Short mmCIF file of C-alpha atoms in Angstrom, two decimals:
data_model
loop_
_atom_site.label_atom_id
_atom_site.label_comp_id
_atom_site.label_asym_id
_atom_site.label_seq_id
_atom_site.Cartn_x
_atom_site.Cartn_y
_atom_site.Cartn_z
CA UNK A 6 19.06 186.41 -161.41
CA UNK A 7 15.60 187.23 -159.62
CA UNK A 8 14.06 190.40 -160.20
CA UNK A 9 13.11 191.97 -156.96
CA UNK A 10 10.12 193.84 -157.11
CA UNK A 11 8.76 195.59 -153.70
CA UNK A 12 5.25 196.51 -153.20
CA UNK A 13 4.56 199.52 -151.11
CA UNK A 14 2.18 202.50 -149.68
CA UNK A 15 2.17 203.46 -146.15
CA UNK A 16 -1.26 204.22 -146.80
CA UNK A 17 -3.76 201.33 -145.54
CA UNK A 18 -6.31 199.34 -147.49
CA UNK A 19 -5.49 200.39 -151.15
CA UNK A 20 -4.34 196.73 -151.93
CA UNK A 21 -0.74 196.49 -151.25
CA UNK A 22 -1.21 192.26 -150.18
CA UNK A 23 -4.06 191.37 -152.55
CA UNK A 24 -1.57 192.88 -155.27
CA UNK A 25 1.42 190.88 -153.87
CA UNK A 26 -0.73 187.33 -153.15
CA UNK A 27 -2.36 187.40 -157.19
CA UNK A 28 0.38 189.29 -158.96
CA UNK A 29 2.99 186.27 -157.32
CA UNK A 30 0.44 183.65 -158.30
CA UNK A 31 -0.11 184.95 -161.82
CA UNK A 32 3.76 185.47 -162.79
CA UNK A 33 3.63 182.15 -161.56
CA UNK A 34 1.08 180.56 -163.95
CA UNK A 35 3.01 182.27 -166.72
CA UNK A 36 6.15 179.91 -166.29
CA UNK A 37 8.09 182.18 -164.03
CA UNK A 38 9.72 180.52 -160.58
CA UNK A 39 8.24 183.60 -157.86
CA UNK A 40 9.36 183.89 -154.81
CA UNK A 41 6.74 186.33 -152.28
CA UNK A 42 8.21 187.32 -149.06
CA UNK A 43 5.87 188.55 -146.70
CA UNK A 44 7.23 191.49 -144.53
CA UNK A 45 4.21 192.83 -142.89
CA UNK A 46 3.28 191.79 -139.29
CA UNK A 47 0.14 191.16 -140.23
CA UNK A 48 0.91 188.31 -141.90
CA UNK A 49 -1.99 188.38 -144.34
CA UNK A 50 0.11 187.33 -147.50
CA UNK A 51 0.62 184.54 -145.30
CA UNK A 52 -2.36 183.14 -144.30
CA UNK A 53 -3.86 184.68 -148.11
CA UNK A 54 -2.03 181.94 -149.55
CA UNK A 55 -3.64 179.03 -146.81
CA UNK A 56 -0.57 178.97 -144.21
CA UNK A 57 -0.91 179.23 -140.67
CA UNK A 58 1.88 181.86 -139.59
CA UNK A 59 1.82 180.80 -136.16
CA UNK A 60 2.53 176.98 -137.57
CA UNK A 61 5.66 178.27 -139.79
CA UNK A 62 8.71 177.12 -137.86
CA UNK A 63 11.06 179.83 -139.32
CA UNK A 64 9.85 183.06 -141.00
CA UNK A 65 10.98 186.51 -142.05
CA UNK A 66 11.57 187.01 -138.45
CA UNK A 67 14.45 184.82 -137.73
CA UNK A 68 15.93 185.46 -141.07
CA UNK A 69 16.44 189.21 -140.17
CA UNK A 70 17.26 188.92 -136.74
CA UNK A 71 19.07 185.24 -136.15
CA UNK A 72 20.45 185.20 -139.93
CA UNK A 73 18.65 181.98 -140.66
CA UNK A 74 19.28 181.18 -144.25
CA UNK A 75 16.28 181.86 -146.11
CA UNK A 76 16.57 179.00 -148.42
CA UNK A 77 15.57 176.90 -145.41
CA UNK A 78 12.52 179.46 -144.41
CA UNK A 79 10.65 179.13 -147.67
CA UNK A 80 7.66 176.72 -148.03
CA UNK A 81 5.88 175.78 -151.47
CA UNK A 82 2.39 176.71 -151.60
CA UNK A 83 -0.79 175.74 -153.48
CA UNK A 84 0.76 177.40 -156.35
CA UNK A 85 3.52 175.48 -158.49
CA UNK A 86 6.13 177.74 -159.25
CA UNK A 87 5.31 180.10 -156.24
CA UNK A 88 7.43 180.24 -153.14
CA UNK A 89 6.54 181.80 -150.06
CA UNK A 90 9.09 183.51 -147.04
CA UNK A 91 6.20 183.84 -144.21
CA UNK A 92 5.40 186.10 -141.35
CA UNK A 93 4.38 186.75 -138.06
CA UNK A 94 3.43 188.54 -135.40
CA UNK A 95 6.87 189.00 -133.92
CA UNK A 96 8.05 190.66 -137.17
CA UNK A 97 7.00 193.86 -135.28
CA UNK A 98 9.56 193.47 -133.07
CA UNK A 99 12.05 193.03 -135.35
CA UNK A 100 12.65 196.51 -135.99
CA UNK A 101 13.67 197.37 -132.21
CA UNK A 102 16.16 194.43 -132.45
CA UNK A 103 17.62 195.49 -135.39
CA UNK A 104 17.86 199.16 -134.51
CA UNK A 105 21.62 198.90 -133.36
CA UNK A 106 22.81 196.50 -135.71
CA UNK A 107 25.60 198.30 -138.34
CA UNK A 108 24.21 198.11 -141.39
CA UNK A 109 21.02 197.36 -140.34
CA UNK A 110 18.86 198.83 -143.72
CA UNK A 111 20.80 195.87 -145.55
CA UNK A 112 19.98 192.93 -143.53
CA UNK A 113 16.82 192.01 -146.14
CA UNK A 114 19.31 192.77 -148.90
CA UNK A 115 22.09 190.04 -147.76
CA UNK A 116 19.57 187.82 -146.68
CA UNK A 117 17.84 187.32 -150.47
CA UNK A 118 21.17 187.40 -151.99
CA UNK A 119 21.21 183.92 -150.69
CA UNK A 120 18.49 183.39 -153.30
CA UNK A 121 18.23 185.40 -155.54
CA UNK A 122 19.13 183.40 -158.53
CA UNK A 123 16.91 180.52 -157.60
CA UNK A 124 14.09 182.76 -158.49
CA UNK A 125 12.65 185.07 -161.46
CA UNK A 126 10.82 187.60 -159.41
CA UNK A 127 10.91 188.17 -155.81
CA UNK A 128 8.07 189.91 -154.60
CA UNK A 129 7.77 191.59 -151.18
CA UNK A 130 4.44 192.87 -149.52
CA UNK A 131 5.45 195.76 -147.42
CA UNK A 132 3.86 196.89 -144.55
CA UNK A 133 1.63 200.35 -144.36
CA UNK A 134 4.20 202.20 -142.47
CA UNK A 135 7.53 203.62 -143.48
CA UNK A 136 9.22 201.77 -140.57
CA UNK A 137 12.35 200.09 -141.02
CA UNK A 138 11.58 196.83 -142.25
CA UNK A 139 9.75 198.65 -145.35
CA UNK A 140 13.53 200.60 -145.81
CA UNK A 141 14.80 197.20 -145.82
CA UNK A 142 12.68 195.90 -148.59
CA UNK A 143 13.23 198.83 -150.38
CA UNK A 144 16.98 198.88 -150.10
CA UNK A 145 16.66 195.68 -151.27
CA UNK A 146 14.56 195.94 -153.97
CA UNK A 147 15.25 196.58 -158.08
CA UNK A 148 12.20 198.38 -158.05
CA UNK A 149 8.58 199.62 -156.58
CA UNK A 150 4.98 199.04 -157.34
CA UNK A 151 3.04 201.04 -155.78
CA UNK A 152 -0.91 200.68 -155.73
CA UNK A 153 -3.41 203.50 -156.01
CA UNK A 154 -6.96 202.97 -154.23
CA UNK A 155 -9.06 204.96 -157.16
CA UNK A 156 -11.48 206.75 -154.15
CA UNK A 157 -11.12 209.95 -152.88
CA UNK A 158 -7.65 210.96 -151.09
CA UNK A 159 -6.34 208.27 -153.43
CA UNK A 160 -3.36 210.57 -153.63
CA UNK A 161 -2.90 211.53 -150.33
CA UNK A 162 0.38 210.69 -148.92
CA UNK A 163 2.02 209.67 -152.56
CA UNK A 164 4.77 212.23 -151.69
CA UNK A 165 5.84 211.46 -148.82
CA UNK A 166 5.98 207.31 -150.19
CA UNK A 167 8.12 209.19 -152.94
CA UNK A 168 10.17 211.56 -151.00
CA UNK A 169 11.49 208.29 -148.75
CA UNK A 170 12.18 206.62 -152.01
CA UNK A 171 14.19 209.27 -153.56
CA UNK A 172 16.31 209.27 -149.96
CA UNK A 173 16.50 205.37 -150.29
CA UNK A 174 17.87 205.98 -153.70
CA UNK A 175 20.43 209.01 -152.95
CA UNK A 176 21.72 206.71 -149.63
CA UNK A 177 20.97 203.46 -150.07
CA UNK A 178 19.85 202.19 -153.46
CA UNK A 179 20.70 204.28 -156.09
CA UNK A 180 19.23 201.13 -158.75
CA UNK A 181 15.56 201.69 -156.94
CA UNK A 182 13.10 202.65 -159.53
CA UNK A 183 9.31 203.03 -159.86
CA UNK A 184 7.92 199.86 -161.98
CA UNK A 185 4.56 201.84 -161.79
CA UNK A 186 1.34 202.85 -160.65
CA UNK A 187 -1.35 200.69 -159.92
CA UNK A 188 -4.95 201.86 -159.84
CA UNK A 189 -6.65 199.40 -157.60
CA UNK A 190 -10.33 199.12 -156.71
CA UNK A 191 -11.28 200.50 -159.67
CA UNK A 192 -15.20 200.88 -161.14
CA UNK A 193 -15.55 202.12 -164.33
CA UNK A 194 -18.82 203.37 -164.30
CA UNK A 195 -17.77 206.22 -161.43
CA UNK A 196 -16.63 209.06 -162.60
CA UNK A 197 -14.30 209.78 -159.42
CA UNK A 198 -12.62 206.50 -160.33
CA UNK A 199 -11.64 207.70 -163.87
CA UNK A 200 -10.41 211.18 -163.01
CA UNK A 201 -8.32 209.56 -160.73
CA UNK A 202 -6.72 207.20 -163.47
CA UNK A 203 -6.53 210.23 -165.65
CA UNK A 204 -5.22 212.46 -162.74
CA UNK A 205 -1.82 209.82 -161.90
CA UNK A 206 -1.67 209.56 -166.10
CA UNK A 207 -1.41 213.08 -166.06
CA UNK A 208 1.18 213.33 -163.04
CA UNK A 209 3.49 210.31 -163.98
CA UNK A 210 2.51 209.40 -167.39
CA UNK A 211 4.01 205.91 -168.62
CA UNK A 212 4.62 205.08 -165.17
CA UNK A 213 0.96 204.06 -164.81
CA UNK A 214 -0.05 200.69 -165.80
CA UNK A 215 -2.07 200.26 -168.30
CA UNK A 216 -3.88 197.39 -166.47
CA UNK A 217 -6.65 198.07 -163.80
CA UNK A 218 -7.57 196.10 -160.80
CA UNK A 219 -10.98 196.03 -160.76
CA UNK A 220 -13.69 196.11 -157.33
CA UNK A 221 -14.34 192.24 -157.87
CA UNK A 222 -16.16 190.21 -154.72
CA UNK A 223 -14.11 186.87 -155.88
CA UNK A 224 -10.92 189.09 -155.20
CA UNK A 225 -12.51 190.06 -151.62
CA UNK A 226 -13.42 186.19 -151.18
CA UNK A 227 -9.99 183.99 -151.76
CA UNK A 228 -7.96 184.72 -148.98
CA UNK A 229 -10.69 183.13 -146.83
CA UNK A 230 -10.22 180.26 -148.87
CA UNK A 231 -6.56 180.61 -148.37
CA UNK A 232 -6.14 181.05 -152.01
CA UNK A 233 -5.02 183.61 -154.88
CA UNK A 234 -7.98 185.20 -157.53
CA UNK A 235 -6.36 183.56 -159.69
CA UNK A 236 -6.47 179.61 -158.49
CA UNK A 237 -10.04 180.70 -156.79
CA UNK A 238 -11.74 181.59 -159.84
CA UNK A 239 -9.60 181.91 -162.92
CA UNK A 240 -12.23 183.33 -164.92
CA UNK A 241 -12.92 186.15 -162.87
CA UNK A 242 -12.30 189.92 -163.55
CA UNK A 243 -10.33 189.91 -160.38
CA UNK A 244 -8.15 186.94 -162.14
CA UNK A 245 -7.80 187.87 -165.46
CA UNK A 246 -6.94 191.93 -164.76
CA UNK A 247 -3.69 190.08 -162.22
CA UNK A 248 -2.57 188.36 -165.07
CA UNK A 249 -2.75 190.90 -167.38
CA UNK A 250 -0.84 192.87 -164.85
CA UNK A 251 1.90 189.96 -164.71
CA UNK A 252 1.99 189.98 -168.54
CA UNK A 253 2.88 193.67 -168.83
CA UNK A 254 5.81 193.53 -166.59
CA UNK A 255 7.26 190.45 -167.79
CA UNK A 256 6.73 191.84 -171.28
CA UNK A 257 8.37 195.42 -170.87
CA UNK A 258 11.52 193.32 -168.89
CA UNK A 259 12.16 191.39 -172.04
CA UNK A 260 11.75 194.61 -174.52
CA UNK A 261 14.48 195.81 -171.91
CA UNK A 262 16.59 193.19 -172.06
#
């Protein structure tokens, strides 16, 4: 049965898809059969893995609002083992379609139950907003990554991200739990950046990775190339630190198993 791990910040440009696209293509190259559903509008997990969105002939889209089985949305990508459920555009209006529909923070959920055991991890890349296709991935989800831009205001709106998980989990999902903290963009030789490593270590202790992602240009460069880090240049910092990052989940879920 699939692990379902959401990844999400309703704070922009801290790394929320370029952790979902290289994280999903690193658990991949380790053996493990990933699924990455794409539920932003923006579609950039999408087209970061070298698929048109506005080629896809089902997506996201119709499997929230038609019911389309998902098993028949997914396409393989350049990846073996990797999986992707696209997106598009008209995800955005998904959310005033599904506004009236009982039950309507579930739909996600019953769709990847379809699925769920074809998989090992499930990954979703949430949008930056706390709208209610976000709810939906978190309501589905086991648990949350959440990634940390190490600049100034790093911080900033990390409450209210865990105040509407807290209400997920007293309403909706009592199982959701953090998987961590993820300091993205990080330099080493800035002294901001460290503080603010230190700073979440100090406010949520072991719930911090212990991996980093670093600034690296081949990170910034692969989606262009409609590829992950880790199939552009394997080699890279960018590649290695998303495999190391895919080696310490995979290895605290067996210690908890």
């Amino acid at each position: 049965m699939g692990k379902i791990i959401a990844i999400a910040n309703q704070k922009g440009g801290v790394g929320k898809t370029t952790t979902s696209i290289n994280l999903s293509a690193a658990m991949a190259a380790s053996g493990k059969k990933v699924l990455l559903i794409d539920a932003d509008p923006q579609a950039n997990a999408t087209s970061g893995l070298g698929i048109v969105p506005k080629e896809m002939s089902s997506t996201i889209y119709e499997c929230l609002v038609d019911d389309y089985p998902m098993r028949s949305a997914t396409v393989d990508t350049c990846v073996e083992n990797l999986q992707l459920l696209g997106s598009r555009i008209d995800l955005v209006g998904a959310e005033l379609e599904l506004v009236e529909r009982k039950g309507r923070e579930r739909v996600l959920k019953d769709a990847i139950a379809q699925v769920k055991d074809d998989y090992d991890y499930i990954i979703i890349d949430c949008s930056p907003s706390l709208g209610l296709i976000t709810v939906n991935a978190l309501t589905a989800a086991d648990s949350v990554i959440i990634p940390v831009q190490a600049e100034y205001f790093a911080l900033e709106g990390i409450s209210k991200l865990l105040n509407t998980i807290r209400i997920i989990k007293a309403k909706l999902n009592a199982g959701l739990r953090i998987e961590g903290f993820l300091v993205t963009m990080y330099d080493a030789r800035l002294r901001l950046a460290n503080e603010i490593f230190e700073e979440l270590k100090g406010h949520f202790g072991d719930l911090v990775f212990n991996t980093v992602i670093p600034r690296n240009i081949r990170i910034s460069e692969a989606p262009s190339h409609g590829l992950p880090v880790t199939v552009y240049d394997p080699s890279c910092r960018g590649a290695t630190s998303h495999i190391q990052l895919a080696h310490e989940i995979i290895a605290r879920d067996k210690v908890k198993k």
